[in-house]
Amino acid sequence: MYPDERRILLTPGPVVFSIDNLRYMLSTVYEHTSIDFAEIYGRAIKKFRSIIGANGNFPVFMFSGSGTLAMEASLINILKPGSRVLVVSHGFFGDRWAEIARVNGYDVKVLYSDVGDIVDLGFIAEELSKGGYDALLVTHVETSTGVRADVRSLASIASKYNTLIFVDGVSSVAAEPLDCSRWGVDVLVTTSQKALETPPGVSIVALCTSRAVKALEANNGNVRSFYMRLSDWRKVMEAYEDGRISYHATPPTHLIVALERALTRILEEGLEARFKRHYILAKALREGIRALGLEVVAKREEIASNTVTAVYTPQGVDPIELRRRLARGNIIIALPLHPALRGKSFRIGHMGSVNHNDIVAVVALLERTLASMGVKIELGSGLRAVQQILLTENL
Ligand code: PMP
C-alpha cells in the first residue's frame, strides 16, 4: 500500500493543487492592508480576466466563499427583486441555480433535460421568445452528470431575446474553452478549488459585458445583503487593481496568493494547450471506460465534458463498495450526486493538474477491481483503448 501522499485524487473538486502553489502561499503572511498584497490581488484579477476572455476593465470580484456564494451574490446584485428567470437544468447544479433564485424571491421557470442530455436549444429559444424573461441561468459543465452545455449558442440566443445570461463555470473555467466577452456571456461565476487548482475558499464573479455592468449599476447597491453587496466590493477590487488598499471584509489572503500563482502557471501552460490536454485525457478516459463495457452517462460525445465523467456501474456493482475498493488501491473517485443516478453510477474528476498517468492508472485499477468483483472484463481492454488515444494524440 502506498503512503497517503501517493494517492491519486480524481474527484471533481477539490482537485490536486500544485505543491509550488501551496509553497508560494505559505512563504509569507500578507496582511490585507499591505500594498504588496494589493499588487498580488490586482495581478490575480487581470490574469483571471485573460483566462476567461473578459475584455477591458469589466469588474471581477474575488472574496471569501465557495461557488454557491458566487452564484447567489451574482443574482441578488444584478437582478431586481421580482425578476423572471429561466433556468436550464441538466442536473444537480442546474437545480441549485433554480433553488437559489427561488429563495431570493425571483419568479422561476425551469427547463429540465433528461439525465445525461442537454435541453434542446430550439426549445430554450422558443421559451425565451415568449418574452418577459430577465435572465437565463445555466451550468457550463454539470458536475453531476458530466455534460457540457453549449454556452456560446445559449449566449447568442439570450442576447437575441434581450435576456441576461448567467453561467456557472465552476467545473469549466480554465479547462473548457470559454470566451466570455466575445461570446456575450454577461455574468460568469466560479470558485478556486476546481480547474483553478487552488484550495477551496474563493468565490469569483465576473461581469463580461457592458449590459451586465449597467444592470449592476442600475441596482445601485440596493441588495438585501451587506457581505455580498458588489457595489462595495467593486471599490475594493478597483483599488487592488490600482495597487491601492480598500476594505469591505477581510479577503482570503493566503488563497489569493496561491490563486495568483496558479493563474500564472495556467497562462504559462497556454490556454489552447491546456484545453487540448483536458480534451485528450477526457476522451481517452471515456474510450477506456467504454472498452470495458461500461456506459458513460453523457449521451453523446459532443456534450461529454472534459472535466468530469459520470459512469453507470455494471449490473450488481454497488458504487459505494467500488469506491471503497478503488480507495484501497489509492485512487479516489466520487459517488453520484444526481438523485436519478444514486446507487448506480460513479464519477471521475479530471481537471486541473490531471495527466496521462492518472488516466492510465484509474482505468487499470478500475478493470482489475471490477474483475475482482465478478464483472466479466478482459484485463487490458480498457487500457488498450486509453493507450491508443494517447498514442494517436501524442500526449
Ligand atoms: N456549480 C457546480 C457546477 C459545481 O460543481 C459546484 C460544486 N461541486 C458548485 C456549483 C457549488 O460550488 P461550491 O461547492 O464551491 O459551493
JSON list of N, CA and C in Angstrom, two decimals, residues 299-334:
[
{"chain": "A", "resi": 299, "resn": "LYS", "atom": "N", "xyz": [-24.82, 11.38, -22.93]},
{"chain": "A", "resi": 299, "resn": "LYS", "atom": "CA", "xyz": [-25.40, 10.58, -24.00]},
{"chain": "A", "resi": 299, "resn": "LYS", "atom": "C", "xyz": [-24.66, 10.65, -25.33]},
{"chain": "A", "resi": 300, "resn": "ARG", "atom": "N", "xyz": [-23.94, 11.76, -25.56]},
{"chain": "A", "resi": 300, "resn": "ARG", "atom": "CA", "xyz": [-23.24, 11.90, -26.85]},
{"chain": "A", "resi": 300, "resn": "ARG", "atom": "C", "xyz": [-21.86, 12.49, -26.62]},
{"chain": "A", "resi": 301, "resn": "GLU", "atom": "N", "xyz": [-20.92, 12.15, -27.50]},
{"chain": "A", "resi": 301, "resn": "GLU", "atom": "CA", "xyz": [-19.55, 12.65, -27.36]},
{"chain": "A", "resi": 301, "resn": "GLU", "atom": "C", "xyz": [-19.50, 14.18, -27.34]},
{"chain": "A", "resi": 302, "resn": "GLU", "atom": "N", "xyz": [-20.30, 14.81, -28.20]},
{"chain": "A", "resi": 302, "resn": "GLU", "atom": "CA", "xyz": [-20.18, 16.28, -28.31]},
{"chain": "A", "resi": 302, "resn": "GLU", "atom": "C", "xyz": [-20.70, 17.02, -27.09]},
{"chain": "A", "resi": 303, "resn": "ILE", "atom": "N", "xyz": [-21.42, 16.34, -26.20]},
{"chain": "A", "resi": 303, "resn": "ILE", "atom": "CA", "xyz": [-21.85, 17.03, -24.97]},
{"chain": "A", "resi": 303, "resn": "ILE", "atom": "C", "xyz": [-21.12, 16.49, -23.74]},
{"chain": "A", "resi": 304, "resn": "ALA", "atom": "N", "xyz": [-20.19, 15.55, -23.95]},
{"chain": "A", "resi": 304, "resn": "ALA", "atom": "CA", "xyz": [-19.44, 14.99, -22.81]},
{"chain": "A", "resi": 304, "resn": "ALA", "atom": "C", "xyz": [-18.38, 16.01, -22.39]},
{"chain": "A", "resi": 305, "resn": "SER", "atom": "N", "xyz": [-18.33, 16.32, -21.10]},
{"chain": "A", "resi": 305, "resn": "SER", "atom": "CA", "xyz": [-17.40, 17.36, -20.64]},
{"chain": "A", "resi": 305, "resn": "SER", "atom": "C", "xyz": [-15.98, 16.82, -20.59]},
{"chain": "A", "resi": 306, "resn": "ASN", "atom": "N", "xyz": [-15.04, 17.74, -20.58]},
{"chain": "A", "resi": 306, "resn": "ASN", "atom": "CA", "xyz": [-13.62, 17.37, -20.49]},
{"chain": "A", "resi": 306, "resn": "ASN", "atom": "C", "xyz": [-13.09, 17.45, -19.08]},
{"chain": "A", "resi": 307, "resn": "THR", "atom": "N", "xyz": [-14.01, 17.63, -18.10]},
{"chain": "A", "resi": 307, "resn": "THR", "atom": "CA", "xyz": [-13.54, 17.81, -16.72]},
{"chain": "A", "resi": 307, "resn": "THR", "atom": "C", "xyz": [-14.07, 16.76, -15.75]},
{"chain": "A", "resi": 308, "resn": "VAL", "atom": "N", "xyz": [-15.23, 16.19, -16.06]},
{"chain": "A", "resi": 308, "resn": "VAL", "atom": "CA", "xyz": [-15.79, 15.17, -15.17]},
{"chain": "A", "resi": 308, "resn": "VAL", "atom": "C", "xyz": [-16.58, 14.16, -16.00]},
{"chain": "A", "resi": 309, "resn": "THR", "atom": "N", "xyz": [-16.42, 12.89, -15.62]},
{"chain": "A", "resi": 309, "resn": "THR", "atom": "CA", "xyz": [-17.13, 11.83, -16.34]},
{"chain": "A", "resi": 309, "resn": "THR", "atom": "C", "xyz": [-17.95, 11.02, -15.36]},
{"chain": "A", "resi": 310, "resn": "ALA", "atom": "N", "xyz": [-19.26, 10.96, -15.60]},
{"chain": "A", "resi": 310, "resn": "ALA", "atom": "CA", "xyz": [-20.12, 10.10, -14.79]},
{"chain": "A", "resi": 310, "resn": "ALA", "atom": "C", "xyz": [-20.30, 8.80, -15.57]},
{"chain": "A", "resi": 311, "resn": "VAL", "atom": "N", "xyz": [-20.30, 7.68, -14.84]},
{"chain": "A", "resi": 311, "resn": "VAL", "atom": "CA", "xyz": [-20.32, 6.36, -15.47]},
{"chain": "A", "resi": 311, "resn": "VAL", "atom": "C", "xyz": [-21.34, 5.47, -14.76]},
{"chain": "A", "resi": 312, "resn": "TYR", "atom": "N", "xyz": [-22.13, 4.73, -15.52]},
{"chain": "A", "resi": 312, "resn": "TYR", "atom": "CA", "xyz": [-23.04, 3.76, -14.89]},
{"chain": "A", "resi": 312, "resn": "TYR", "atom": "C", "xyz": [-22.24, 2.56, -14.41]},
{"chain": "A", "resi": 313, "resn": "THR", "atom": "N", "xyz": [-22.50, 2.11, -13.20]},
{"chain": "A", "resi": 313, "resn": "THR", "atom": "CA", "xyz": [-21.83, 0.90, -12.70]},
{"chain": "A", "resi": 313, "resn": "THR", "atom": "C", "xyz": [-22.45, -0.33, -13.38]},
{"chain": "A", "resi": 314, "resn": "PRO", "atom": "N", "xyz": [-21.66, -1.36, -13.59]},
{"chain": "A", "resi": 314, "resn": "PRO", "atom": "CA", "xyz": [-22.24, -2.57, -14.18]},
{"chain": "A", "resi": 314, "resn": "PRO", "atom": "C", "xyz": [-23.29, -3.16, -13.24]},
{"chain": "A", "resi": 315, "resn": "GLN", "atom": "N", "xyz": [-24.21, -3.91, -13.83]},
{"chain": "A", "resi": 315, "resn": "GLN", "atom": "CA", "xyz": [-25.25, -4.58, -13.06]},
{"chain": "A", "resi": 315, "resn": "GLN", "atom": "C", "xyz": [-24.66, -5.28, -11.83]},
{"chain": "A", "resi": 316, "resn": "GLY", "atom": "N", "xyz": [-25.24, -5.08, -10.67]},
{"chain": "A", "resi": 316, "resn": "GLY", "atom": "CA", "xyz": [-24.83, -5.81, -9.47]},
{"chain": "A", "resi": 316, "resn": "GLY", "atom": "C", "xyz": [-23.64, -5.20, -8.74]},
{"chain": "A", "resi": 317, "resn": "VAL", "atom": "N", "xyz": [-23.08, -4.11, -9.25]},
{"chain": "A", "resi": 317, "resn": "VAL", "atom": "CA", "xyz": [-21.93, -3.49, -8.57]},
{"chain": "A", "resi": 317, "resn": "VAL", "atom": "C", "xyz": [-22.41, -2.28, -7.78]},
{"chain": "A", "resi": 318, "resn": "ASP", "atom": "N", "xyz": [-22.16, -2.29, -6.47]},
{"chain": "A", "resi": 318, "resn": "ASP", "atom": "CA", "xyz": [-22.55, -1.18, -5.61]},
{"chain": "A", "resi": 318, "resn": "ASP", "atom": "C", "xyz": [-21.48, -0.08, -5.69]},
{"chain": "A", "resi": 319, "resn": "PRO", "atom": "N", "xyz": [-21.85, 1.13, -6.10]},
{"chain": "A", "resi": 319, "resn": "PRO", "atom": "CA", "xyz": [-20.85, 2.20, -6.25]},
{"chain": "A", "resi": 319, "resn": "PRO", "atom": "C", "xyz": [-20.07, 2.48, -4.96]},
{"chain": "A", "resi": 320, "resn": "ILE", "atom": "N", "xyz": [-20.74, 2.34, -3.82]},
{"chain": "A", "resi": 320, "resn": "ILE", "atom": "CA", "xyz": [-20.04, 2.64, -2.56]},
{"chain": "A", "resi": 320, "resn": "ILE", "atom": "C", "xyz": [-18.91, 1.63, -2.34]},
{"chain": "A", "resi": 321, "resn": "GLU", "atom": "N", "xyz": [-19.23, 0.36, -2.64]},
{"chain": "A", "resi": 321, "resn": "GLU", "atom": "CA", "xyz": [-18.20, -0.68, -2.50]},
{"chain": "A", "resi": 321, "resn": "GLU", "atom": "C", "xyz": [-17.09, -0.48, -3.54]},
{"chain": "A", "resi": 322, "resn": "LEU", "atom": "N", "xyz": [-17.47, -0.09, -4.74]},
{"chain": "A", "resi": 322, "resn": "LEU", "atom": "CA", "xyz": [-16.47, 0.14, -5.79]},
{"chain": "A", "resi": 322, "resn": "LEU", "atom": "C", "xyz": [-15.53, 1.27, -5.37]},
{"chain": "A", "resi": 323, "resn": "ARG", "atom": "N", "xyz": [-16.13, 2.35, -4.85]},
{"chain": "A", "resi": 323, "resn": "ARG", "atom": "CA", "xyz": [-15.32, 3.49, -4.44]},
{"chain": "A", "resi": 323, "resn": "ARG", "atom": "C", "xyz": [-14.36, 3.08, -3.31]},
{"chain": "A", "resi": 324, "resn": "ARG", "atom": "N", "xyz": [-14.88, 2.26, -2.38]},
{"chain": "A", "resi": 324, "resn": "ARG", "atom": "CA", "xyz": [-14.06, 1.82, -1.24]},
{"chain": "A", "resi": 324, "resn": "ARG", "atom": "C", "xyz": [-12.86, 0.99, -1.74]},
{"chain": "A", "resi": 325, "resn": "ARG", "atom": "N", "xyz": [-13.14, 0.11, -2.69]},
{"chain": "A", "resi": 325, "resn": "ARG", "atom": "CA", "xyz": [-12.05, -0.74, -3.20]},
{"chain": "A", "resi": 325, "resn": "ARG", "atom": "C", "xyz": [-11.03, 0.08, -4.00]},
{"chain": "A", "resi": 326, "resn": "LEU", "atom": "N", "xyz": [-11.51, 1.04, -4.77]},
{"chain": "A", "resi": 326, "resn": "LEU", "atom": "CA", "xyz": [-10.58, 1.90, -5.52]},
{"chain": "A", "resi": 326, "resn": "LEU", "atom": "C", "xyz": [-9.74, 2.72, -4.54]},
{"chain": "A", "resi": 327, "resn": "ALA", "atom": "N", "xyz": [-10.35, 3.18, -3.46]},
{"chain": "A", "resi": 327, "resn": "ALA", "atom": "CA", "xyz": [-9.61, 3.97, -2.46]},
{"chain": "A", "resi": 327, "resn": "ALA", "atom": "C", "xyz": [-8.55, 3.10, -1.81]},
{"chain": "A", "resi": 328, "resn": "ARG", "atom": "N", "xyz": [-8.87, 1.82, -1.59]},
{"chain": "A", "resi": 328, "resn": "ARG", "atom": "CA", "xyz": [-7.86, 0.90, -1.04]},
{"chain": "A", "resi": 328, "resn": "ARG", "atom": "C", "xyz": [-6.69, 0.76, -2.01]},
{"chain": "A", "resi": 329, "resn": "GLY", "atom": "N", "xyz": [-6.98, 0.92, -3.28]},
{"chain": "A", "resi": 329, "resn": "GLY", "atom": "CA", "xyz": [-5.93, 0.89, -4.30]},
{"chain": "A", "resi": 329, "resn": "GLY", "atom": "C", "xyz": [-5.34, 2.28, -4.55]},
{"chain": "A", "resi": 330, "resn": "ASN", "atom": "N", "xyz": [-5.67, 3.22, -3.67]},
{"chain": "A", "resi": 330, "resn": "ASN", "atom": "CA", "xyz": [-5.09, 4.58, -3.69]},
{"chain": "A", "resi": 330, "resn": "ASN", "atom": "C", "xyz": [-5.55, 5.48, -4.82]},
{"chain": "A", "resi": 331, "resn": "ILE", "atom": "N", "xyz": [-6.75, 5.21, -5.34]},
{"chain": "A", "resi": 331, "resn": "ILE", "atom": "CA", "xyz": [-7.33, 6.17, -6.28]},
{"chain": "A", "resi": 331, "resn": "ILE", "atom": "C", "xyz": [-8.71, 6.56, -5.74]},
{"chain": "A", "resi": 332, "resn": "ILE", "atom": "N", "xyz": [-8.90, 7.86, -5.63]},
{"chain": "A", "resi": 332, "resn": "ILE", "atom": "CA", "xyz": [-10.14, 8.36, -5.03]},
{"chain": "A", "resi": 332, "resn": "ILE", "atom": "C", "xyz": [-11.05, 8.91, -6.13]},
{"chain": "A", "resi": 333, "resn": "ILE", "atom": "N", "xyz": [-12.25, 8.33, -6.21]},
{"chain": "A", "resi": 333, "resn": "ILE", "atom": "CA", "xyz": [-13.25, 8.83, -7.17]},
{"chain": "A", "resi": 333, "resn": "ILE", "atom": "C", "xyz": [-14.46, 9.32, -6.37]},
{"chain": "A", "resi": 334, "resn": "ALA", "atom": "N", "xyz": [-15.48, 9.81, -7.06]},
{"chain": "A", "resi": 334, "resn": "ALA", "atom": "CA", "xyz": [-16.64, 10.38, -6.36]},
{"chain": "A", "resi": 334, "resn": "ALA", "atom": "C", "xyz": [-17.90, 9.57, -6.60]}
]
